[in-house]
mmCIF file of C-alpha atoms in Angstrom:
data_model
loop_
_atom_site.group_PDB
_atom_site.id
_atom_site.type_symbol
_atom_site.label_atom_id
_atom_site.label_comp_id
_atom_site.label_asym_id
_atom_site.label_seq_id
_atom_site.Cartn_x
_atom_site.Cartn_y
_atom_site.Cartn_z
ATOM 1 C CA MET A 1 3.822 -79.437 27.818
ATOM 2 C CA LYS A 2 2.454 -76.006 26.931
ATOM 3 C CA LYS A 3 1.226 -76.099 29.985
ATOM 4 C CA TYR A 4 4.644 -75.848 31.319
ATOM 5 C CA LEU A 5 6.076 -74.382 27.954
ATOM 6 C CA SER A 6 3.358 -70.577 28.836
ATOM 7 C CA ILE A 7 5.197 -70.873 32.904
ATOM 8 C CA LEU A 8 8.892 -71.022 31.656
ATOM 9 C CA PHE A 9 7.545 -67.537 29.372
ATOM 10 C CA MET A 10 5.848 -65.887 31.824
ATOM 11 C CA LEU A 11 8.670 -66.458 34.616
ATOM 12 C CA PHE A 12 10.992 -65.492 32.388
ATOM 13 C CA LEU A 13 9.118 -62.693 31.130
ATOM 14 C CA GLY A 14 8.819 -61.879 34.885
ATOM 15 C CA ILE A 15 12.685 -61.521 35.484
ATOM 16 C CA SER A 16 13.547 -59.629 32.091
ATOM 17 C CA MET A 17 11.002 -57.124 33.552
ATOM 18 C CA ASN A 18 12.198 -56.652 36.913
ATOM 19 C CA ALA A 19 15.655 -56.973 35.769
ATOM 20 C CA LYS A 20 17.965 -53.129 36.446
ATOM 21 C CA PRO A 21 18.879 -51.803 33.389
ATOM 22 C CA LEU A 22 22.650 -51.535 32.541
ATOM 23 C CA SER A 23 23.406 -47.972 35.093
ATOM 24 C CA LEU A 24 26.518 -46.233 34.611
ATOM 25 C CA ASN A 25 28.378 -45.272 37.580
ATOM 26 C CA VAL A 26 29.233 -41.918 36.795
ATOM 27 C CA ASP A 27 26.285 -38.504 36.401
ATOM 28 C CA THR A 28 27.447 -36.117 34.728
ATOM 29 C CA SER A 29 25.681 -33.506 34.951
ATOM 30 C CA LEU A 30 25.920 -30.319 32.989
ATOM 31 C CA GLU A 31 26.324 -28.419 36.747
ATOM 32 C CA GLU A 32 29.472 -30.317 38.018
ATOM 33 C CA LEU A 33 31.076 -30.032 33.819
ATOM 34 C CA THR A 34 32.664 -26.975 33.208
ATOM 35 C CA LEU A 35 34.805 -27.013 30.255
ATOM 36 C CA ASN A 36 36.788 -23.711 30.507
ATOM 37 C CA LYS A 37 40.105 -22.799 29.119
ATOM 38 C CA ASN A 38 40.918 -25.518 27.312
ATOM 39 C CA LYS A 39 40.345 -27.177 30.926
ATOM 40 C CA ILE A 40 37.953 -30.040 31.124
ATOM 41 C CA ILE A 41 36.774 -29.655 34.720
ATOM 42 C CA TYR A 42 34.344 -32.640 36.297
ATOM 43 C CA ASN A 43 33.122 -32.081 40.317
ATOM 44 C CA GLY A 44 36.319 -29.656 40.550
ATOM 45 C CA MET A 45 38.107 -31.783 40.002
ATOM 46 C CA LEU A 46 40.358 -31.447 35.358
ATOM 47 C CA LEU A 47 39.971 -34.378 34.178
ATOM 48 C CA GLY A 48 41.475 -33.349 30.990
ATOM 49 C CA LYS A 49 42.353 -30.808 28.305
ATOM 50 C CA PHE A 50 41.469 -30.031 24.922
ATOM 51 C CA ASN A 51 42.971 -27.898 21.968
ATOM 52 C CA ILE A 52 40.675 -26.723 18.944
ATOM 53 C CA GLN A 53 41.602 -25.450 15.720
ATOM 54 C CA SER A 54 39.326 -24.729 13.414
ATOM 55 C CA LYS A 55 39.514 -22.807 9.514
ATOM 56 C CA GLU A 56 36.145 -22.432 7.078
ATOM 57 C CA LEU A 57 35.513 -24.282 3.870
ATOM 58 C CA ASP A 58 33.339 -22.263 1.007
ATOM 59 C CA ILE A 59 30.947 -24.304 -0.350
ATOM 60 C CA ASN A 60 29.208 -22.249 -2.808
ATOM 61 C CA ASN A 61 29.396 -17.848 -2.492
ATOM 62 C CA LYS A 62 26.197 -18.160 -0.113
ATOM 63 C CA GLU A 63 27.059 -21.050 2.685
ATOM 64 C CA LYS A 64 30.581 -20.975 4.964
ATOM 65 C CA ILE A 65 31.095 -24.779 5.823
ATOM 66 C CA LYS A 66 33.819 -24.599 9.869
ATOM 67 C CA VAL A 67 35.180 -27.344 10.457
ATOM 68 C CA TYR A 68 36.639 -27.796 14.113
ATOM 69 C CA HIS A 69 39.114 -30.240 15.362
ATOM 70 C CA ILE A 70 39.914 -30.973 18.676
ATOM 71 C CA ILE A 71 41.416 -33.218 20.392
ATOM 72 C CA ILE A 72 40.984 -34.535 23.821
ATOM 73 C CA PHE A 73 43.853 -35.120 26.842
ATOM 74 C CA CYS A 74 42.985 -36.835 29.692
ATOM 75 C CA LYS A 75 44.968 -34.960 32.949
ATOM 76 C CA ASP A 76 48.766 -36.305 32.362
ATOM 77 C CA GLY A 77 48.754 -35.343 28.722
ATOM 78 C CA LYS A 78 47.627 -38.635 26.705
ATOM 79 C CA GLU A 79 45.427 -38.528 23.413
ATOM 80 C CA VAL A 80 42.369 -39.620 24.078
ATOM 81 C CA ALA A 81 40.123 -38.477 21.626
ATOM 82 C CA GLN A 82 39.661 -36.734 18.295
ATOM 83 C CA TYR A 83 37.099 -35.591 18.218
ATOM 84 C CA GLU A 84 36.119 -33.391 14.250
ATOM 85 C CA LEU A 85 32.950 -31.436 13.905
ATOM 86 C CA GLN A 86 31.860 -30.114 10.444
ATOM 87 C CA PHE A 87 29.571 -27.429 11.123
ATOM 88 C CA ASN A 88 27.078 -24.869 9.163
ATOM 89 C CA GLY A 89 26.234 -21.477 10.808
ATOM 90 C CA LYS A 90 23.390 -20.288 8.256
ATOM 91 C CA PRO A 91 21.569 -23.503 7.626
ATOM 92 C CA LYS A 92 18.392 -23.204 4.949
ATOM 93 C CA LYS A 93 14.748 -24.189 6.580
ATOM 94 C CA ASN A 94 14.303 -27.848 6.082
ATOM 95 C CA SER A 95 18.821 -28.333 6.646
ATOM 96 C CA SER A 96 20.790 -29.875 9.899
ATOM 97 C CA ALA A 97 23.285 -27.032 11.474
ATOM 98 C CA ILE A 98 25.663 -29.978 11.966
ATOM 99 C CA VAL A 99 26.990 -31.255 8.483
ATOM 100 C CA ASP A 100 28.752 -33.821 10.142
ATOM 101 C CA ALA A 101 30.904 -35.298 13.590
ATOM 102 C CA THR A 102 33.044 -38.293 13.616
ATOM 103 C CA LEU A 103 34.818 -38.883 17.428
ATOM 104 C CA LYS A 104 37.640 -41.710 17.082
ATOM 105 C CA THR A 105 39.072 -42.789 20.532
ATOM 106 C CA THR A 106 42.987 -43.643 20.260
ATOM 107 C CA ARG A 107 42.873 -46.370 23.217
ATOM 108 C CA ASP A 108 40.644 -48.832 21.303
ATOM 109 C CA ASN A 109 41.015 -47.262 17.891
ATOM 110 C CA VAL A 110 36.763 -46.829 16.899
ATOM 111 C CA LYS A 111 35.041 -44.461 15.629
ATOM 112 C CA HIS A 112 31.838 -43.526 17.348
ATOM 113 C CA ASN A 113 28.416 -43.283 15.592
ATOM 114 C CA PRO A 114 27.284 -39.630 16.860
ATOM 115 C CA SER A 115 24.024 -40.041 16.931
ATOM 116 C CA ASN A 116 24.845 -41.461 20.302
ATOM 117 C CA PHE A 117 26.203 -37.864 21.939
ATOM 118 C CA LEU A 118 25.097 -35.246 19.691
ATOM 119 C CA ASP A 119 21.780 -33.861 18.693
ATOM 120 C CA PHE A 120 21.573 -32.799 14.588
ATOM 121 C CA SER A 121 17.858 -31.175 15.353
ATOM 122 C CA ASP A 122 18.549 -28.957 17.391
ATOM 123 C CA SER A 123 18.310 -25.038 16.062
ATOM 124 C CA LEU A 124 22.762 -23.890 16.753
ATOM 125 C CA SER A 125 24.478 -20.507 15.221
ATOM 126 C CA LEU A 126 28.029 -19.858 14.141
ATOM 127 C CA GLU A 127 27.932 -16.762 16.783
ATOM 128 C CA LYS A 128 29.192 -18.644 20.119
ATOM 129 C CA GLU A 129 33.489 -18.111 20.751
ATOM 130 C CA GLU A 130 35.212 -21.572 19.721
ATOM 131 C CA SER A 131 35.795 -22.609 23.199
ATOM 132 C CA GLU A 132 32.311 -22.461 23.607
ATOM 133 C CA ILE A 133 31.931 -25.393 20.394
ATOM 134 C CA VAL A 134 28.177 -27.138 19.624
ATOM 135 C CA GLN A 135 27.215 -29.573 22.282
ATOM 136 C CA PHE A 136 31.290 -30.001 22.379
ATOM 137 C CA GLU A 137 29.584 -31.129 26.623
ATOM 138 C CA GLN A 138 27.363 -33.666 25.851
ATOM 139 C CA VAL A 139 31.175 -35.261 23.360
ATOM 140 C CA VAL A 140 32.862 -34.567 26.982
ATOM 141 C CA LYS A 141 29.180 -36.326 29.045
ATOM 142 C CA TYR A 142 29.494 -39.057 26.265
ATOM 143 C CA LEU A 143 33.304 -39.858 26.547
ATOM 144 C CA LEU A 144 32.640 -39.536 31.101
ATOM 145 C CA SER A 145 30.058 -42.379 30.413
ATOM 146 C CA TYR A 146 31.964 -45.320 28.734
ATOM 147 C CA HIS A 147 35.165 -43.579 31.300
ATOM 148 C CA TYR A 148 37.620 -42.808 28.298
ATOM 149 C CA LEU A 149 38.486 -39.785 30.859
#
């Protein structure tokens, strides 16, 4: 009985080691994805648009947090997702520049975990234009890979 159980276990391990991982059909490299003039262009095709609203919050005299609220639309004009990012432009030595982020898709009404698509340890600055929002390309690539756009 032990012999058959060990053979079955080895067979299971062999099959699981050779199994192909689930891969997504969308290759989301930065060369093919461009964001300009509030448009999302992938492989030369218009995928959608986005609107940006920003405001500044004063926490104290030294800290200012910029809040971006972005609504992402598909090319038909339907709302796909809402992305909100709270960003500290001058973080302290041991703190993160991204304070909080939320991504809510409207198709299935799900709030997605920001650690799936953002790098919280990245050193960032607030000196970019509003059209180049902090790691917004990562959010669009995430939406592309899960077929929201």
